[in-house]
Short mmCIF file of C-alpha atoms in Angstrom, two decimals:
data_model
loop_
_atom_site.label_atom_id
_atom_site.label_comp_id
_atom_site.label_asym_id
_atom_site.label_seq_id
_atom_site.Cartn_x
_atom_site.Cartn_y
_atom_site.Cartn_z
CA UNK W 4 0.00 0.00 0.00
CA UNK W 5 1.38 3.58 -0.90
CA UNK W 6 2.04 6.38 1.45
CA UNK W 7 -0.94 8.11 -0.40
CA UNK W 8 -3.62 5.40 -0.02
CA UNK W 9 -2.53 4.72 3.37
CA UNK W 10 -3.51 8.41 4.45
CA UNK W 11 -6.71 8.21 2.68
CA UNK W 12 -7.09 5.29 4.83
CA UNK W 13 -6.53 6.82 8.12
CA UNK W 14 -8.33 10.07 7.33
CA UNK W 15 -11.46 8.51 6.08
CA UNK W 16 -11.34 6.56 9.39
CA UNK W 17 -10.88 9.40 11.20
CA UNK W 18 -13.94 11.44 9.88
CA UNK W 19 -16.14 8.71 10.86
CA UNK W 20 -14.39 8.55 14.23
CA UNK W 21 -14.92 11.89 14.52
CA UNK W 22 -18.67 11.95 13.72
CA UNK W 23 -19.39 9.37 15.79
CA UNK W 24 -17.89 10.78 18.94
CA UNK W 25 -20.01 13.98 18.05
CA UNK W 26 -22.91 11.90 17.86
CA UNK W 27 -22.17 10.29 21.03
CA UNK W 28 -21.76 13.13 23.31
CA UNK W 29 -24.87 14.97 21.88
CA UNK W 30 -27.07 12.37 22.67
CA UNK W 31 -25.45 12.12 26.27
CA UNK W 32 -25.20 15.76 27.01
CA UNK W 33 -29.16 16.28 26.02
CA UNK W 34 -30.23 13.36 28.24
CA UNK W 35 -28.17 15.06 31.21
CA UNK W 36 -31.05 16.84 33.69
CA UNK W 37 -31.68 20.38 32.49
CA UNK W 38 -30.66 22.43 29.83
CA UNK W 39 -29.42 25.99 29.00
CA UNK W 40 -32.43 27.55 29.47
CA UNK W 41 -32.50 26.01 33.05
CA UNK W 42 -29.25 27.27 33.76
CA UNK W 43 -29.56 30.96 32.74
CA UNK W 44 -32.83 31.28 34.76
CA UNK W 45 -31.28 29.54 37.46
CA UNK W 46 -32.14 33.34 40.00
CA UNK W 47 -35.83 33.26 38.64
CA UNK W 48 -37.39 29.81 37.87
CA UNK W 49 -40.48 30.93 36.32
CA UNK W 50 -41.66 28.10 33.84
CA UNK W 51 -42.98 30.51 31.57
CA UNK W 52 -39.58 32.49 31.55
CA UNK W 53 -37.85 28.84 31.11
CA UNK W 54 -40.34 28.10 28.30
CA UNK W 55 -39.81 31.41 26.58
CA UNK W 56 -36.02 31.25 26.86
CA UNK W 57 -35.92 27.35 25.49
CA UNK W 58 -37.80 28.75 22.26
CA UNK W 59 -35.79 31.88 21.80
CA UNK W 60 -32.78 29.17 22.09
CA UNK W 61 -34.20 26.83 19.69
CA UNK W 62 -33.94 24.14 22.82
CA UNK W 63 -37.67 22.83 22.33
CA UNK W 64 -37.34 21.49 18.44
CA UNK W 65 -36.50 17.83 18.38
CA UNK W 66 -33.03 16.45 19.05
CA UNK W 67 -32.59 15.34 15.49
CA UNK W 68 -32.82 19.04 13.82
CA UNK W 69 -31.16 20.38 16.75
CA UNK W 70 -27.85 18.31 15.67
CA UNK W 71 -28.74 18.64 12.02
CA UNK W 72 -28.52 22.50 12.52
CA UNK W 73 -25.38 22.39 13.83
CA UNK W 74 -23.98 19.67 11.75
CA UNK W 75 -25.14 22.10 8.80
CA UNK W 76 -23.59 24.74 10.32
CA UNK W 77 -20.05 23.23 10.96
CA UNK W 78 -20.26 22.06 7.49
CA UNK W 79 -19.72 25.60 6.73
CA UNK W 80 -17.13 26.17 9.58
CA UNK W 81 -19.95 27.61 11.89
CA UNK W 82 -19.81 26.31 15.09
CA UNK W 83 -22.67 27.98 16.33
CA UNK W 84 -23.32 30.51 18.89
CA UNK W 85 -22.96 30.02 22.92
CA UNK W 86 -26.64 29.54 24.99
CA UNK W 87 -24.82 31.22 28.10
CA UNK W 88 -23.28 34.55 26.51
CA UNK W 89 -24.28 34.97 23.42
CA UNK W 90 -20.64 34.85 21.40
CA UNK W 91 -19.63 33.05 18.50
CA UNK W 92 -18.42 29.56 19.98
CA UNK W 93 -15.65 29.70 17.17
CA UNK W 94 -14.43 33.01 19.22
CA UNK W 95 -14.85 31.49 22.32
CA UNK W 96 -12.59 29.32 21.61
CA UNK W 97 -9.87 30.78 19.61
CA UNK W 98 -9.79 32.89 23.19
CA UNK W 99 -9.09 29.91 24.84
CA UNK W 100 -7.10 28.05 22.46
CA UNK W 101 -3.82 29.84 23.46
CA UNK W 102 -3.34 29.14 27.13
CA UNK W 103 -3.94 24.85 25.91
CA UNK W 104 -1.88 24.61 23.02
CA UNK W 105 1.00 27.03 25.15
CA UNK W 106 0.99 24.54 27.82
CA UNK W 107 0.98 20.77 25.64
CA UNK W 108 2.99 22.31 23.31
CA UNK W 109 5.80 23.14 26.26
CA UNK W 110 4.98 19.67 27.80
CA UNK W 111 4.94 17.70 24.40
CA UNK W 112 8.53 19.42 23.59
CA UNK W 113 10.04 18.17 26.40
CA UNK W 114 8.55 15.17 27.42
CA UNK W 115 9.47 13.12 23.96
CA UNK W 116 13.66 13.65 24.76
CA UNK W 117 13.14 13.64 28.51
CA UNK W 118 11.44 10.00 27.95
CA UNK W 119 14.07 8.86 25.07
CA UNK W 120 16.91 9.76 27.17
CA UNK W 121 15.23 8.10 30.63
CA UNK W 122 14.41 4.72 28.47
CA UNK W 123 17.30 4.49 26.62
CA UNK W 124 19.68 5.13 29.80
CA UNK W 125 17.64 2.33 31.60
CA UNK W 126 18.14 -0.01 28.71
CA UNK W 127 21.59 0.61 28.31
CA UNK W 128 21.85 -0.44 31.83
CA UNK W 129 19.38 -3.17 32.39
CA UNK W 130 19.45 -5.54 35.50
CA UNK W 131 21.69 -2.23 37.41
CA UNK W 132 20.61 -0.53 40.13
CA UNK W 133 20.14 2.32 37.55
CA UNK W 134 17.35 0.58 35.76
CA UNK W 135 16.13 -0.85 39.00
CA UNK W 136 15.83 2.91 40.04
CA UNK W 137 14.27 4.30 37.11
CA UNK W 138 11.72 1.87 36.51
CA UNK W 139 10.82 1.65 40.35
CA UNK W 140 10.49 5.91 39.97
CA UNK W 141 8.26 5.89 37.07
CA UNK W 142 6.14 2.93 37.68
CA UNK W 143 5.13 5.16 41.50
CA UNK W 144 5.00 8.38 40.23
CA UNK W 145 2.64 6.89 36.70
CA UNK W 146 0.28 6.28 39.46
CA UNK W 147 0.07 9.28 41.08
CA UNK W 148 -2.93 11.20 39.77
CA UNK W 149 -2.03 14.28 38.46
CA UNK W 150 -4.31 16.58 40.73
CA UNK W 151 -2.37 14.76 43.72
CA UNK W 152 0.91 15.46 41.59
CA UNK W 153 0.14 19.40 41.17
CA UNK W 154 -0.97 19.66 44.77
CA UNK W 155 2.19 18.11 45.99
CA UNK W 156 4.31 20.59 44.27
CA UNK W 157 2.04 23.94 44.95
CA UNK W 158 3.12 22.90 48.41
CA UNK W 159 6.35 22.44 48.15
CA UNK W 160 7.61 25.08 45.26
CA UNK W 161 4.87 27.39 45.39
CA UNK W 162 3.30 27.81 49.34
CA UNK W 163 6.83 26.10 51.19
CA UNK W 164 9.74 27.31 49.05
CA UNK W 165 7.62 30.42 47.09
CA UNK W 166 9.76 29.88 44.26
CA UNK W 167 6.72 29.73 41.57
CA UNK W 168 3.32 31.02 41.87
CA UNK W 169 0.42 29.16 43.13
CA UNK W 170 -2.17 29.82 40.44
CA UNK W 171 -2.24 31.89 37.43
CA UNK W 172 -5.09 33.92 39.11
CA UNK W 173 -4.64 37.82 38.39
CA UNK W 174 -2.04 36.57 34.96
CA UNK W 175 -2.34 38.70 31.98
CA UNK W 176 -3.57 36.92 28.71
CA UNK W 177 0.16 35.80 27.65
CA UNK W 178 1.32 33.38 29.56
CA UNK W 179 4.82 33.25 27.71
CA UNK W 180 5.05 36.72 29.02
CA UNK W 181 4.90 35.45 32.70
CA UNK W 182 7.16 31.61 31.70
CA UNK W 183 6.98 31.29 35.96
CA UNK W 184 3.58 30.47 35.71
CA UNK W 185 4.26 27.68 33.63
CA UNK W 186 6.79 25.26 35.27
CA UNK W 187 4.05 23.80 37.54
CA UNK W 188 1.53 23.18 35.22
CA UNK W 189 4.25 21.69 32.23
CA UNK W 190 5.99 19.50 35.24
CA UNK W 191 2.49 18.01 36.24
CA UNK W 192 1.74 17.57 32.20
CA UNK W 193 4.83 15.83 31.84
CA UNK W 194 4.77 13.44 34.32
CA UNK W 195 2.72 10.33 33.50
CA UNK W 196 3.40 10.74 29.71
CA UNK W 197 7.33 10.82 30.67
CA UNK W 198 6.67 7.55 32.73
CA UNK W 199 5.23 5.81 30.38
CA UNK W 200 6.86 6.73 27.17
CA UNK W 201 10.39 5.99 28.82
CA UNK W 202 9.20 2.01 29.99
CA UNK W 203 8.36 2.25 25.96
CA UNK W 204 11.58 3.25 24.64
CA UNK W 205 13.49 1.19 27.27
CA UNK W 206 11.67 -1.97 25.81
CA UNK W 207 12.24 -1.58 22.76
CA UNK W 208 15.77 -0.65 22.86
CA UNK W 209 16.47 -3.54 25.05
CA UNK W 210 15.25 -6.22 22.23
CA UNK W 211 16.67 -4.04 19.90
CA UNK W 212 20.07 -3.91 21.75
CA UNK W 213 19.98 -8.09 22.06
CA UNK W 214 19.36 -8.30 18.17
CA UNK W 215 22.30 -9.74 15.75
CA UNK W 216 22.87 -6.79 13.60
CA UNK W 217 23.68 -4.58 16.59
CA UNK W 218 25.80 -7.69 18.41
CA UNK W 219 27.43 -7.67 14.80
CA UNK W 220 27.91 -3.72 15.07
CA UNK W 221 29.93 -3.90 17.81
CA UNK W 222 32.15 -6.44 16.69
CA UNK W 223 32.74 -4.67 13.81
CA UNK W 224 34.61 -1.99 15.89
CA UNK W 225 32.25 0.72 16.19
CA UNK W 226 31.49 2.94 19.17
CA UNK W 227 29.30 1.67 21.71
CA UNK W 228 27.80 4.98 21.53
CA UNK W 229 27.52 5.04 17.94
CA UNK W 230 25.54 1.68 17.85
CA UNK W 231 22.94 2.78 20.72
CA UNK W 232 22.29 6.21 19.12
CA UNK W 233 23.02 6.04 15.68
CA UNK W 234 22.05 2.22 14.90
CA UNK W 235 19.72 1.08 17.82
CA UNK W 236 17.69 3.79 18.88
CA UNK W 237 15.92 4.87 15.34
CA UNK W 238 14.97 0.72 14.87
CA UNK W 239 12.95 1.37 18.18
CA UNK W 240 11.09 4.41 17.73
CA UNK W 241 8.06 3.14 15.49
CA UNK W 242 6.17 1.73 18.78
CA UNK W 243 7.24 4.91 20.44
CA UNK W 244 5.54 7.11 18.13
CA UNK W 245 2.66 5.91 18.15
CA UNK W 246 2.73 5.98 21.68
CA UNK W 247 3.70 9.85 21.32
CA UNK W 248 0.11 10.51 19.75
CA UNK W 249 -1.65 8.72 22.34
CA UNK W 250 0.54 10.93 24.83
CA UNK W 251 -1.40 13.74 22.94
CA UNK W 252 -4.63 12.27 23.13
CA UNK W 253 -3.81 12.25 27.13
CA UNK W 254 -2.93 15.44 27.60
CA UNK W 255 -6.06 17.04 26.14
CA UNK W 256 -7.70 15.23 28.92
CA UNK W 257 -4.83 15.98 31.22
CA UNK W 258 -4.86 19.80 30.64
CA UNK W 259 -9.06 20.31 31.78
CA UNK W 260 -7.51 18.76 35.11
CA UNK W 261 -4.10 20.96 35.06
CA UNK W 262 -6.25 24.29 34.11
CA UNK W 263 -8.45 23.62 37.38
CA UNK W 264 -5.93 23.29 39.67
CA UNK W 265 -3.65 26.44 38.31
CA UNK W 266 -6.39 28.45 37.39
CA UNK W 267 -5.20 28.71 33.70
CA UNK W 268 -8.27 30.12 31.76
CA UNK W 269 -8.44 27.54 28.34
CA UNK W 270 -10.61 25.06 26.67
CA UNK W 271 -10.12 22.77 29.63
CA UNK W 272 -11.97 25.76 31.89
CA UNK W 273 -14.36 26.31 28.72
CA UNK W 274 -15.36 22.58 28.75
CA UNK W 275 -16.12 22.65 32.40
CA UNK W 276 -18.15 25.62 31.56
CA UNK W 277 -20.16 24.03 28.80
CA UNK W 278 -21.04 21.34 30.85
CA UNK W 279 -22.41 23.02 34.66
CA UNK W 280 -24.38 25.31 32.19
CA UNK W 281 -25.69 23.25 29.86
CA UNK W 282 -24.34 24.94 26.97
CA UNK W 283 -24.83 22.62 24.05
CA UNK W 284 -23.29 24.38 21.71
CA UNK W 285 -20.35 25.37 23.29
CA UNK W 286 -19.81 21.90 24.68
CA UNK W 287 -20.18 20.34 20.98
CA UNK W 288 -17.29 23.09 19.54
CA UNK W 289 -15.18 22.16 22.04
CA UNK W 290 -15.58 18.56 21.76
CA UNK W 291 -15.20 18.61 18.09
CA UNK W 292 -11.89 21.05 18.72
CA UNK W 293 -10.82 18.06 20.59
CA UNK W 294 -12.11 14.87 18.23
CA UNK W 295 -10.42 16.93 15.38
CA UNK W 296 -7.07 17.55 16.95
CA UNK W 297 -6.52 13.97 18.51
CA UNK W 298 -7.50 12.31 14.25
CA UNK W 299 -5.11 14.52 13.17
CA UNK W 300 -2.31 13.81 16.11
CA UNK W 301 -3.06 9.81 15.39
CA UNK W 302 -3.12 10.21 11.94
CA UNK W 303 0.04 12.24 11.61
CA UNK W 304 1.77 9.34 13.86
CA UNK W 305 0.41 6.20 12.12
CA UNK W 306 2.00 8.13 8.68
CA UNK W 307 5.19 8.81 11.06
CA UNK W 308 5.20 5.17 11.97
CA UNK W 309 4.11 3.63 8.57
CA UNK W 310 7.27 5.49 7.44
CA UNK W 311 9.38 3.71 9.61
CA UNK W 312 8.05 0.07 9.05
CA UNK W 313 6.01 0.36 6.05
CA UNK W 314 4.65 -3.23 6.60
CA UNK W 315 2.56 -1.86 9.75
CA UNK W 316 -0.07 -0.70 6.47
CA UNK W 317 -0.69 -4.17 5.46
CA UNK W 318 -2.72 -4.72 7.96
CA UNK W 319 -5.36 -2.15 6.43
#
């Protein structure tokens, strides 16, 4: 199968994925109690004010148009406009997009050689107390929640040692402008995704390592360090980036929890948003922001890996 057929592939899977998920959480969102019109009259209950407010929002036609509107509308790259305030949700969140992408971007960045270097130091010494130590460390700290992880260090770097800030409470809109803000939040991103990624790499690079052509490598003469970086390691990153996408997927997920605790205004903050108020609309742009950006992530890193070992698209 060609590179070109094999993206087709994934893409065309990743539409459907995509549509289905949207599916999914509109049917599950409009079966949760209440809706928008709820919400905003929330001071003055009146179910004549509820009733009037659920027709000017178009919340009493039946589900089925109500999705068809907005599938209609994204079709044509509107997203539709939010039940609480009244915005575009497109500028919502394009508001909100910077503070997310600032802090996985960050995280992603230095996570993937963070992890490399971890796993392939623990594979070049397996059975040592190095390895021993390494995989002991990120086998606890992978099961440390991350809220537990970002409380643990708001005590220690921010409240005990004051060497960060706590929150990003009173922050202007850039946070690049303010890059203490940011260490917390990155560190607790990084954390589980740096765990696992590293047990990855230091798998692979251990069979790797105990395969012929590198045992022939070294006879040959060559470096030690020439055969682990320059021979072994790229033979062991196809598993590894695939891994790196679902590390993406994660931290999209990771980031609504991260946001919370630091008080970092983005789509994680939006989402929780959407959902206490009901907003359907909202919810559904941000959800599709996400669907769309994890195809894209997965698809980008099946290519990546179908690159590497181009009989990984035979199984299509």
């Amino acid at each position: 199968m060609n590179i070109a057929r094999y993206a087709g592939v994934r893409l065309t899977v990743g539409v459907v994925q995509t549509a289905a998920v949207m599916g999914c959480v509109f049917v599950v969102a409009s079966a949760l109690p209440g809706d928008a019109a709820v919400a905003i009259a929330a001071d003055d209950p009146d179910p004549e004010r509820i009733a009037a407010l659920r027709q000017n929002l178009g919340l009493d036609r039946p589900l089925l148009t109500q999705l068809g509107d907005w599938a209609g509308g994204l079709l044509q790259g509107d997203l539709g406009t939010s039940a609480g305030s009244g915005r575009p949700v497109t500028a919502i969140l394009a508001d909100a997009l910077g503070p997310t992408v600032t802090l996985a971007v960050l995280a992603m960045a230095l996570t993937v050689p963070a992890a490399i270097a971890i796993g392939v130091m623990a594979a070049t010494h397996r059975g040592r107390r190095v390895d021993r130590t390494i995989t002991g460390t990120t086998v606890a700290l992978y099961a440390a929640p991350e809220f537990a992880v970002a409380i643990v260090l708001i005590s220690v770097f921010a409240v005990g040692l004051g060497w960060f800030p706590p929150t990003a409470v009173g922050a202007g809109d850039s946070l690049l402008d303010q890059p203490e803000l940011l260490v917390l939040p990155v560190i607790v991103l990084m954390v589980r995704p740096v765990c696992s990624l590293s047990r990855l790499v230091r798998a692979s690079m251990a069979t790797t390592l105990d395969s012929e052509y590198i045992e022939h490598s070294l006879r040959l003469g060559i470096s030690t360090r020439r055969v682990i970086w320059r021979h072994a390691l790229p033979g062991s990153l196809t598993p590894a980036t695939q891994h790196v996408a679902r590390i993406a997927d994660w931290m999209l997920g990771g980031v609504v929890i991260v946001e919370a605790v630091f008080a970092i205004g983005g789509l994680g903050e939006v989402l929780v948003d959407a959902v206490s108020s009901r907003d359907l609309p909202l919810l559904m742009g941000v959800v599709c922001l996400f669907a769309v950006i994890t195809v894209v992530v997965n698809t980008v890193a099946d290519i990546v890996a179908y690159l590497l070992n181009p009989a990984a698209g035979d199984a299509l």
